[in-house]
Every structure is written in structure tokens, then in C-alpha cells.
Amino acid sequence: MIKIELNGKIIAVKKTTQVKDIDNLSDKYNQENSIIYHNGYSANLEDTLQESDKLAIIKKNIQPSNDELESLISARHTPFVYEKLKQSKVAIIGLGGLGSNIAISLARMGVGKLKLIDFDHVEPSNINRQQYFLDQLWMYKTDAIEETLKRINPFVKLEKTPLKVTAENIVEILKDYEVVIEAVDGAETKSMIISSVLKYLKASYIIGASGIAGVYDTSSFTYKKISDRAIIVGDFEHEAKKGAGLMATRVAVAANIQANIAVRYILGESLND
Amino acid sequence: MIKIKCNGKDSEIKENQSIMDIINTYNLNPKSVVVELNRDIILYADFENITLQENDVIELINFVGGG
């Protein structure tokens, strides 16, 4: 017998079991009414299952149980990514164009806990690039993004901090977080956050952004490392100012580069490239 | 004159220059620059007090706004 995971539950099957032997999938009706993923990819019914394989069988038009739902949300993940991400936690400072996109991507991927930090409210000029809705106007961004994240992935724990991060409170706010993402608007605040984390939070790794305005080609985005514990994403040139706006497409690219670095750090991938 | 390395490049500067002086020569807003001097992070409050020495290695990372 071998052990496999079926919709998040470990089961034992015979060594020669094929995908189609599970859950009566050789039956045409069952096949047509199921979406099947094997180790993160569309299943081939003839494939033989191996020890530790993951199988997700999603029944069309049926609301899965809460137990099953958590594993089915990650059915297209690369195997074992979800387990590592679920154990991790990330603090996001600033929930604007960068931070709202980062929070959504990390929640979709199943990061275990997110600390959401922003003092501001949703207002109409945010809608051109930030992940808020018109029915959320004037809510705290921490409350609005919580509402959205719970609709996407209720298995992520959320901690809300509706405060402005200052040189005085930053250590207290971030002290329990190894992975921190700087996603604020102001250049001076960015600099203060990066400097403070590097100086006072020696166990933390921080991912910042600088130069993300406009609709310039996204291939101008690059990385700069500061010590081994900070990496900054952007073109380091195009600031938001009079005559230069912040746009959904380019901001979301930068946000997801930051989020991807956070994920790579959590998974222990090399950050040298 | 003393020799330092700034942002990876060898350069010569006058003696007794503070970190603030160096930042000003680049026309940067000192409050938006992260400074690493010989691999230590220097906070804004110390920019005036620290004078660069022969063979110092300094990195200035300037931040621009937008988020």
C-alpha cells in the first residue's frame, strides 16, 4: 500500500492504483462532472499514483466542505509550496497600489498570516489601481482589504494595524515578523522603514519598492540589495509627482515582484539572481 | 583628499566631509536616502555627526515616492 493525499486527507491505496480507480472516476458521468488535479496539474486518468502524491477531485457545481475547501484552493499549487507558506507570516506596510495587490496574491497562495498596516481610508482616487471597490469608500483600508481577503481565502489569519508607521513605533509593530514588505507611498517613509528594519530588527528580511510610477516598460524594473536583509524593486527613477501618476498595470507588476520575492524567501529559494 | 568607495565606484573627496555633505553633493533629499557605511546602516539623525575616513565604503540608496 502507498499513502496519497485526496482533497487534503491522507488515504492508503494499492501500489498499482491509477487516477481513474479513485472515487469511481472510470465512470463517464463522474469524469464529466469532476475537475481533477494530480500534483498541481490536470490529471491523466491512466497515470499510476505514487507515494505522497496529491490528488484533488473537484465536483462541479457542488460547494465543498470547509475541510476540503482549504486543500482544493491550493490544488494548482506546486506540491508542498502550500505547506510551507501556511506556516509563514508576512507584514505588509501600506495597503495602497502595492500593498493591496501584495495582500491579495499572498492570500491566494495561502500565506498563513498577514499583518495589514495602513492608517488611511479608501477614497475614489484609489480605485484606478488599488484593490478596493466603490462600495468600500471611506472604510479603513485595513477593514476593506480584510473583507476582500476573507472572500478569497478564509483560511488566512489576519492582524490589522490601522496606524501610521513611525520611527518610534516600527519596532513594536514589526517585531514578530521575519518577512516585511514596504509598500508605502512617501520616499522619506520608505527610507525610514528600510533603515529601521535593517538597524533594529536583525532577524527580519524586508522587501521595498522605489520607482514604480507611470506606464514605462516593466522591463526597466530591477533589484537592489542592501546588506543581506533588504531587497528593493523598481526603476529607482520614476517617482509619483505632478504630471506622473500611479497606474494599475505597472504598480501591480511591481507589487507582484515584491510578493514573489517574499514567497521565494519563505520557500528558501536563492535570491542571488 | 581621501579615497573612498561610493556606490561601488572609487572616488576622492575632501577631508572632514560628513555623510550629509556627500549626500548634498548628489543633490538628494537626505531623508529619502538609506545609507550603508562599511556595511552598517546609518540613520538620518547621525548623517551630520559621522565624518568619512580613508578607505570607507559607502552605499547611498535613494528612494523615490509612489506606492
Tab-separated table of C-alpha atoms in Angstrom:
chain	number	residue	atom	x	y	z
A	1	MET	CA	0.000	0.000	0.000
A	2	ILE	CA	1.049	3.616	-0.533
A	3	LYS	CA	-0.224	6.816	1.037
A	4	ILE	CA	-1.610	9.619	-1.069
A	5	GLU	CA	-3.472	12.818	-0.251
A	6	LEU	CA	-7.010	13.094	-1.619
A	7	ASN	CA	-8.665	16.505	-1.171
A	8	GLY	CA	-6.441	17.174	1.833
A	9	LYS	CA	-6.977	13.790	3.551
A	10	ILE	CA	-4.317	11.079	3.665
A	11	ILE	CA	-5.599	7.751	2.351
A	12	ALA	CA	-3.924	4.405	1.671
A	13	VAL	CA	-4.260	2.823	-1.777
A	14	LYS	CA	-2.805	-0.208	-3.510
A	15	LYS	CA	0.558	0.278	-5.215
A	16	THR	CA	-0.751	-0.051	-8.764
A	17	THR	CA	-3.720	2.288	-8.309
A	18	GLN	CA	-4.389	4.611	-11.219
A	19	VAL	CA	-6.109	8.003	-11.012
A	20	LYS	CA	-9.272	6.545	-12.585
A	21	ASP	CA	-9.541	3.938	-9.787
A	22	ILE	CA	-10.173	6.661	-7.222
A	23	ASP	CA	-13.702	7.827	-6.444
A	24	ASN	CA	-15.212	5.823	-9.317
A	25	LEU	CA	-13.625	8.092	-11.950
A	26	SER	CA	-13.719	5.377	-14.617
A	27	ASP	CA	-17.419	6.202	-14.778
A	28	LYS	CA	-18.027	8.675	-17.672
A	29	TYR	CA	-20.589	10.699	-15.713
A	30	ASN	CA	-18.189	11.147	-12.807
A	31	GLN	CA	-15.399	12.151	-15.195
A	32	GLU	CA	-17.513	14.786	-16.892
A	33	ASN	CA	-18.616	16.262	-13.593
A	34	SER	CA	-15.193	16.399	-11.972
A	35	ILE	CA	-12.150	18.637	-12.293
A	36	ILE	CA	-9.107	16.585	-11.375
A	37	TYR	CA	-5.610	17.764	-10.494
A	38	HIS	CA	-2.659	15.468	-9.839
A	39	ASN	CA	0.332	17.138	-8.118
A	40	GLY	CA	-0.825	20.588	-9.207
A	41	TYR	CA	-1.605	19.775	-12.838
A	42	SER	CA	-4.539	18.417	-14.864
A	43	ALA	CA	-4.684	14.715	-14.145
A	44	ASN	CA	-4.213	11.932	-16.672
A	45	LEU	CA	-6.677	9.196	-15.667
A	46	GLU	CA	-4.275	6.416	-16.721
A	47	ASP	CA	-1.387	7.647	-14.531
A	48	THR	CA	-0.338	5.400	-11.662
A	49	LEU	CA	-0.300	7.037	-8.252
A	50	GLN	CA	2.990	7.279	-6.351
A	51	GLU	CA	3.714	7.623	-2.618
A	52	SER	CA	2.890	11.141	-1.305
A	53	ASP	CA	1.049	12.187	-4.478
A	54	LYS	CA	-1.652	14.803	-4.150
A	55	LEU	CA	-4.952	14.374	-5.881
A	56	ALA	CA	-7.734	16.949	-5.963
A	57	ILE	CA	-11.132	15.876	-7.225
A	58	ILE	CA	-13.428	18.862	-7.506
A	59	LYS	CA	-17.099	18.056	-8.063
A	60	LYS	CA	-18.619	20.620	-10.405
A	61	ASN	CA	-21.385	22.845	-9.019
A	62	ILE	CA	-21.075	21.447	-5.508
A	63	GLN	CA	-19.984	23.608	-2.574
A	64	PRO	CA	-17.103	21.699	-0.951
A	65	SER	CA	-16.980	21.234	2.821
A	66	ASN	CA	-14.748	23.653	4.718
A	67	ASP	CA	-12.237	20.828	5.317
A	68	GLU	CA	-11.947	20.062	1.636
A	69	LEU	CA	-12.038	23.673	0.509
A	70	GLU	CA	-8.681	24.555	2.014
A	71	SER	CA	-6.881	21.848	0.049
A	72	LEU	CA	-8.889	22.478	-3.135
A	73	ILE	CA	-7.913	26.186	-3.141
A	74	SER	CA	-4.288	25.080	-3.462
A	75	ALA	CA	-4.953	22.253	-5.957
A	76	ARG	CA	-2.989	24.052	-8.688
A	77	HIS	CA	-0.038	24.876	-6.393
A	78	THR	CA	3.342	23.291	-6.963
A	79	PRO	CA	3.322	20.388	-4.413
A	80	PHE	CA	4.484	21.246	-0.873
A	81	VAL	CA	4.522	25.015	-1.522
A	82	TYR	CA	1.262	25.437	0.368
A	83	GLU	CA	2.500	23.603	3.468
A	84	LYS	CA	5.493	25.949	3.781
A	85	LEU	CA	3.502	29.095	3.058
A	86	LYS	CA	0.829	28.129	5.599
A	87	GLN	CA	3.495	28.131	8.336
A	88	SER	CA	4.711	31.594	7.352
A	89	LYS	CA	3.635	35.123	8.168
A	90	VAL	CA	4.227	38.383	6.374
A	91	ALA	CA	3.780	42.016	7.440
A	92	ILE	CA	2.689	44.473	4.752
A	93	ILE	CA	3.221	48.181	5.497
A	94	GLY	CA	0.937	50.260	3.306
A	95	LEU	CA	-2.211	48.950	1.622
A	96	GLY	CA	-2.282	51.133	-1.494
A	97	GLY	CA	-1.494	50.132	-5.067
A	98	LEU	CA	1.379	47.926	-3.956
A	99	GLY	CA	0.110	46.607	-0.628
A	100	SER	CA	-3.460	45.755	-1.663
A	101	ASN	CA	-2.163	43.718	-4.619
A	102	ILE	CA	0.508	42.050	-2.472
A	103	ALA	CA	-2.050	41.095	0.191
A	104	ILE	CA	-4.358	39.518	-2.372
A	105	SER	CA	-1.602	37.482	-4.058
A	106	LEU	CA	-0.203	36.224	-0.752
A	107	ALA	CA	-3.705	35.309	0.470
A	108	ARG	CA	-4.424	33.404	-2.749
A	109	MET	CA	-1.179	31.474	-2.289
A	110	GLY	CA	-2.082	30.648	1.305
A	111	VAL	CA	0.446	32.519	3.445
A	112	GLY	CA	-0.622	31.555	6.989
A	113	LYS	CA	-0.853	35.016	8.495
A	114	LEU	CA	-0.782	38.549	7.155
A	115	LYS	CA	-0.257	41.680	9.217
A	116	LEU	CA	-2.035	44.529	7.417
A	117	ILE	CA	-0.783	48.005	8.291
A	118	ASP	CA	-2.284	51.274	6.981
A	119	PHE	CA	-3.703	54.371	8.673
A	120	ASP	CA	-5.730	55.536	5.668
A	121	HIS	CA	-9.257	55.187	4.272
A	122	VAL	CA	-10.405	54.093	0.830
A	123	GLU	CA	-11.190	57.091	-1.372
A	124	PRO	CA	-12.290	57.454	-5.012
A	125	SER	CA	-8.831	58.270	-6.434
A	126	ASN	CA	-7.538	54.896	-5.118
A	127	ILE	CA	-9.806	52.912	-7.433
A	128	ASN	CA	-7.638	53.394	-10.557
A	129	ARG	CA	-5.019	50.981	-9.169
A	130	GLN	CA	-5.816	49.706	-5.697
A	131	GLN	CA	-7.771	46.538	-4.989
A	132	TYR	CA	-10.819	48.198	-3.459
A	133	PHE	CA	-14.415	48.514	-4.568
A	134	LEU	CA	-16.724	51.523	-4.798
A	135	ASP	CA	-18.944	50.081	-2.068
A	136	GLN	CA	-15.904	50.250	0.247
A	137	LEU	CA	-15.373	54.042	0.017
A	138	TRP	CA	-14.266	55.656	3.279
A	139	MET	CA	-13.710	52.352	5.077
A	140	TYR	CA	-10.329	51.881	6.732
A	141	LYS	CA	-8.132	50.129	4.156
A	142	THR	CA	-7.338	47.516	6.809
A	143	ASP	CA	-11.077	46.721	7.135
A	144	ALA	CA	-11.766	46.857	3.389
A	145	ILE	CA	-8.889	44.541	2.466
A	146	GLU	CA	-9.862	42.175	5.301
A	147	GLU	CA	-13.357	41.932	3.812
A	148	THR	CA	-11.897	41.083	0.393
A	149	LEU	CA	-9.268	38.642	1.661
A	150	LYS	CA	-11.886	36.714	3.654
A	151	ARG	CA	-13.914	36.295	0.467
A	152	ILE	CA	-10.825	34.955	-1.347
A	153	ASN	CA	-9.249	32.696	1.264
A	154	PRO	CA	-10.843	32.487	4.719
A	155	PHE	CA	-8.032	30.209	5.927
A	156	VAL	CA	-5.512	33.066	6.130
A	157	LYS	CA	-5.192	34.669	9.585
A	158	LEU	CA	-5.261	38.455	9.525
A	159	GLU	CA	-3.948	41.008	12.007
A	160	LYS	CA	-4.994	44.609	11.350
A	161	THR	CA	-2.979	47.650	12.418
A	162	PRO	CA	-4.712	50.886	11.350
A	163	LEU	CA	-1.739	53.072	12.337
A	164	LYS	CA	0.880	55.210	10.646
A	165	VAL	CA	4.295	53.566	10.960
A	166	THR	CA	6.829	55.923	12.534
A	167	ALA	CA	10.445	55.668	13.692
A	168	GLU	CA	9.018	55.389	17.220
A	169	ASN	CA	6.512	52.538	16.734
A	170	ILE	CA	8.050	50.494	13.896
A	171	VAL	CA	9.946	48.012	16.074
A	172	GLU	CA	6.880	47.294	18.205
A	173	ILE	CA	4.691	46.819	15.114
A	174	LEU	CA	7.080	44.517	13.233
A	175	LYS	CA	8.961	42.667	15.963
A	176	ASP	CA	7.238	39.295	15.455
A	177	TYR	CA	7.611	39.292	11.666
A	178	GLU	CA	10.580	37.847	9.813
A	179	VAL	CA	9.245	38.859	6.402
A	180	VAL	CA	8.264	42.519	5.957
A	181	ILE	CA	7.122	44.251	2.780
A	182	GLU	CA	7.462	48.024	2.468
A	183	ALA	CA	4.595	49.252	0.292
A	184	VAL	CA	4.110	52.862	1.387
A	185	ASP	CA	3.831	55.945	-0.816
A	186	GLY	CA	6.270	58.515	0.570
A	187	ALA	CA	10.013	58.393	-0.219
A	188	GLU	CA	11.015	59.540	3.271
A	189	THR	CA	8.802	56.932	4.921
A	190	LYS	CA	10.246	54.221	2.681
A	191	SER	CA	13.784	55.209	3.654
A	192	MET	CA	12.919	55.340	7.368
A	193	ILE	CA	11.269	51.899	7.244
A	194	ILE	CA	14.154	50.203	5.404
A	195	SER	CA	16.808	51.823	7.632
A	196	SER	CA	14.938	50.988	10.844
A	197	VAL	CA	14.346	47.355	9.945
A	198	LEU	CA	18.000	46.852	8.963
A	199	LYS	CA	19.259	48.568	12.096
A	200	TYR	CA	16.896	47.319	14.789
A	201	LEU	CA	15.144	44.172	13.536
A	202	LYS	CA	18.123	41.935	12.889
A	203	ALA	CA	16.021	38.827	12.318
A	204	SER	CA	13.840	40.435	9.644
A	205	TYR	CA	14.061	40.445	5.872
A	206	ILE	CA	12.477	43.432	4.097
A	207	ILE	CA	11.323	43.894	0.520
A	208	GLY	CA	10.828	47.510	-0.619
A	209	ALA	CA	9.924	49.389	-3.793
A	210	SER	CA	11.210	52.575	-5.431
A	211	GLY	CA	10.332	53.949	-8.855
A	212	ILE	CA	7.031	52.451	-9.971
A	213	ALA	CA	5.061	55.415	-11.386
A	214	GLY	CA	3.822	55.827	-14.950
A	215	VAL	CA	3.364	53.235	-17.690
A	216	TYR	CA	7.042	52.823	-18.593
A	217	ASP	CA	8.144	49.419	-19.825
A	218	THR	CA	8.135	46.991	-16.915
A	219	SER	CA	11.456	45.532	-18.104
A	220	SER	CA	13.039	48.621	-16.502
A	221	PHE	CA	12.309	47.094	-13.088
A	222	THR	CA	15.428	45.831	-11.385
A	223	TYR	CA	16.596	44.843	-7.875
A	224	LYS	CA	18.973	46.484	-5.455
A	225	LYS	CA	20.153	44.616	-2.390
A	226	ILE	CA	21.121	46.389	0.809
A	227	SER	CA	23.077	44.054	3.083
A	228	ASP	CA	21.696	40.503	3.032
A	229	ARG	CA	18.391	41.509	4.538
A	230	ALA	CA	16.855	44.052	2.181
A	231	ILE	CA	15.944	43.979	-1.471
A	232	ILE	CA	14.349	46.897	-3.320
A	233	VAL	CA	12.309	46.558	-6.518
A	234	GLY	CA	11.698	49.305	-9.092
A	235	ASP	CA	13.385	51.505	-11.670
A	236	PHE	CA	14.694	53.854	-8.894
A	237	GLU	CA	13.806	56.837	-11.057
A	238	HIS	CA	10.129	57.306	-11.841
A	239	GLU	CA	8.509	58.830	-8.812
A	240	ALA	CA	4.883	59.771	-8.343
A	241	LYS	CA	4.712	63.547	-8.731
A	242	LYS	CA	2.842	66.321	-10.528
A	243	GLY	CA	2.385	65.108	-14.078
A	244	ALA	CA	3.369	61.496	-13.272
A	245	GLY	CA	0.634	59.250	-11.958
A	246	LEU	CA	0.455	55.788	-10.459
A	247	MET	CA	-1.117	53.284	-12.820
A	248	ALA	CA	-2.756	49.910	-12.165
A	249	THR	CA	-0.709	47.887	-14.643
A	250	ARG	CA	2.793	48.902	-13.595
A	251	VAL	CA	2.050	49.128	-9.869
A	252	ALA	CA	0.568	45.617	-9.899
A	253	VAL	CA	3.669	44.249	-11.661
A	254	ALA	CA	5.936	45.798	-9.009
A	255	ALA	CA	3.634	44.535	-6.236
A	256	ASN	CA	3.755	41.002	-7.510
A	257	ILE	CA	7.535	41.099	-7.952
A	258	GLN	CA	7.696	42.048	-4.261
A	259	ALA	CA	5.211	39.331	-3.299
A	260	ASN	CA	7.116	36.742	-5.360
A	261	ILE	CA	10.381	37.637	-3.600
A	262	ALA	CA	8.600	37.155	-0.255
A	263	VAL	CA	7.404	33.725	-1.372
A	264	ARG	CA	10.864	32.760	-2.652
A	265	TYR	CA	12.374	33.835	0.666
A	266	ILE	CA	9.835	31.754	2.616
A	267	LEU	CA	10.476	28.722	0.406
A	268	GLY	CA	14.237	29.083	0.852
A	269	GLU	CA	14.878	29.759	-2.845
A	270	SER	CA	18.084	31.531	-3.781
A	271	LEU	CA	17.693	35.308	-4.059
A	272	ASN	CA	21.010	35.886	-5.808
A	273	ASP	CA	19.658	36.212	-9.319
B	1	MET	CA	41.985	64.372	-0.273
B	2	ILE	CA	40.990	60.881	0.852
B	3	LYS	CA	39.997	57.821	-1.122
B	4	ILE	CA	36.579	56.243	-0.549
B	5	LYS	CA	34.333	53.887	-2.436
B	6	CYS	CA	30.828	55.260	-3.094
B	7	ASN	CA	28.135	53.078	-4.697
B	8	GLY	CA	30.815	50.701	-5.934
B	9	LYS	CA	32.987	53.395	-7.522
B	10	ASP	CA	36.383	54.617	-6.303
B	11	SER	CA	36.326	58.307	-5.654
B	12	GLU	CA	38.373	61.046	-3.982
B	13	ILE	CA	36.777	63.516	-1.612
B	14	LYS	CA	37.973	66.364	0.592
B	15	GLU	CA	38.807	65.516	4.185
B	16	ASN	CA	36.326	66.095	7.037
B	17	GLN	CA	33.243	65.594	4.928
B	18	SER	CA	30.159	64.297	6.730
B	19	ILE	CA	27.678	61.822	5.287
B	20	MET	CA	25.312	64.785	4.932
B	21	ASP	CA	27.917	66.614	2.813
B	22	ILE	CA	28.265	63.637	0.484
B	23	ILE	CA	24.501	63.291	0.072
B	24	ASN	CA	24.268	67.012	-0.721
B	25	THR	CA	26.865	66.726	-3.472
B	26	TYR	CA	24.487	64.304	-5.212
B	27	ASN	CA	21.539	66.734	-4.768
B	28	LEU	CA	19.491	64.103	-2.950
B	29	ASN	CA	16.916	64.616	-0.201
B	30	PRO	CA	18.856	63.203	2.790
B	31	LYS	CA	15.649	61.949	4.414
B	32	SER	CA	14.887	59.675	1.467
B	33	VAL	CA	18.344	58.061	1.309
B	34	VAL	CA	19.265	54.785	3.011
B	35	VAL	CA	22.956	54.894	3.941
B	36	GLU	CA	25.208	51.914	4.490
B	37	LEU	CA	28.720	52.761	5.709
B	38	ASN	CA	31.152	49.854	5.861
B	39	ARG	CA	28.096	47.548	5.961
B	40	ASP	CA	26.468	49.353	8.903
B	41	ILE	CA	23.177	51.175	8.447
B	42	ILE	CA	23.441	54.838	9.451
B	43	LEU	CA	20.256	56.612	10.489
B	44	TYR	CA	19.393	60.143	9.333
B	45	ALA	CA	19.988	61.539	12.832
B	46	ASP	CA	23.703	60.644	12.514
B	47	PHE	CA	24.356	61.954	8.989
B	48	GLU	CA	25.859	65.241	10.289
B	49	ASN	CA	27.950	63.589	13.010
B	50	ILE	CA	29.805	60.973	11.010
B	51	THR	CA	32.847	62.057	9.012
B	52	LEU	CA	34.139	59.875	6.207
B	53	GLN	CA	37.554	58.276	6.643
B	54	GLU	CA	40.151	56.950	4.197
B	55	ASN	CA	39.014	53.655	2.577
B	56	ASP	CA	35.399	53.962	3.761
B	57	VAL	CA	32.864	52.100	1.650
B	58	ILE	CA	29.568	53.948	1.458
B	59	GLU	CA	26.352	52.996	-0.310
B	60	LEU	CA	23.621	55.577	-0.899
B	61	ILE	CA	20.269	54.145	-1.927
B	62	ASN	CA	17.851	56.906	-2.879
B	63	PHE	CA	14.117	56.283	-2.622
B	64	VAL	CA	11.501	57.953	-4.801
B	65	GLY	CA	7.816	58.160	-3.886
B	66	GLY	CA	4.913	56.054	-5.144
B	67	GLY	CA	3.117	53.045	-3.743
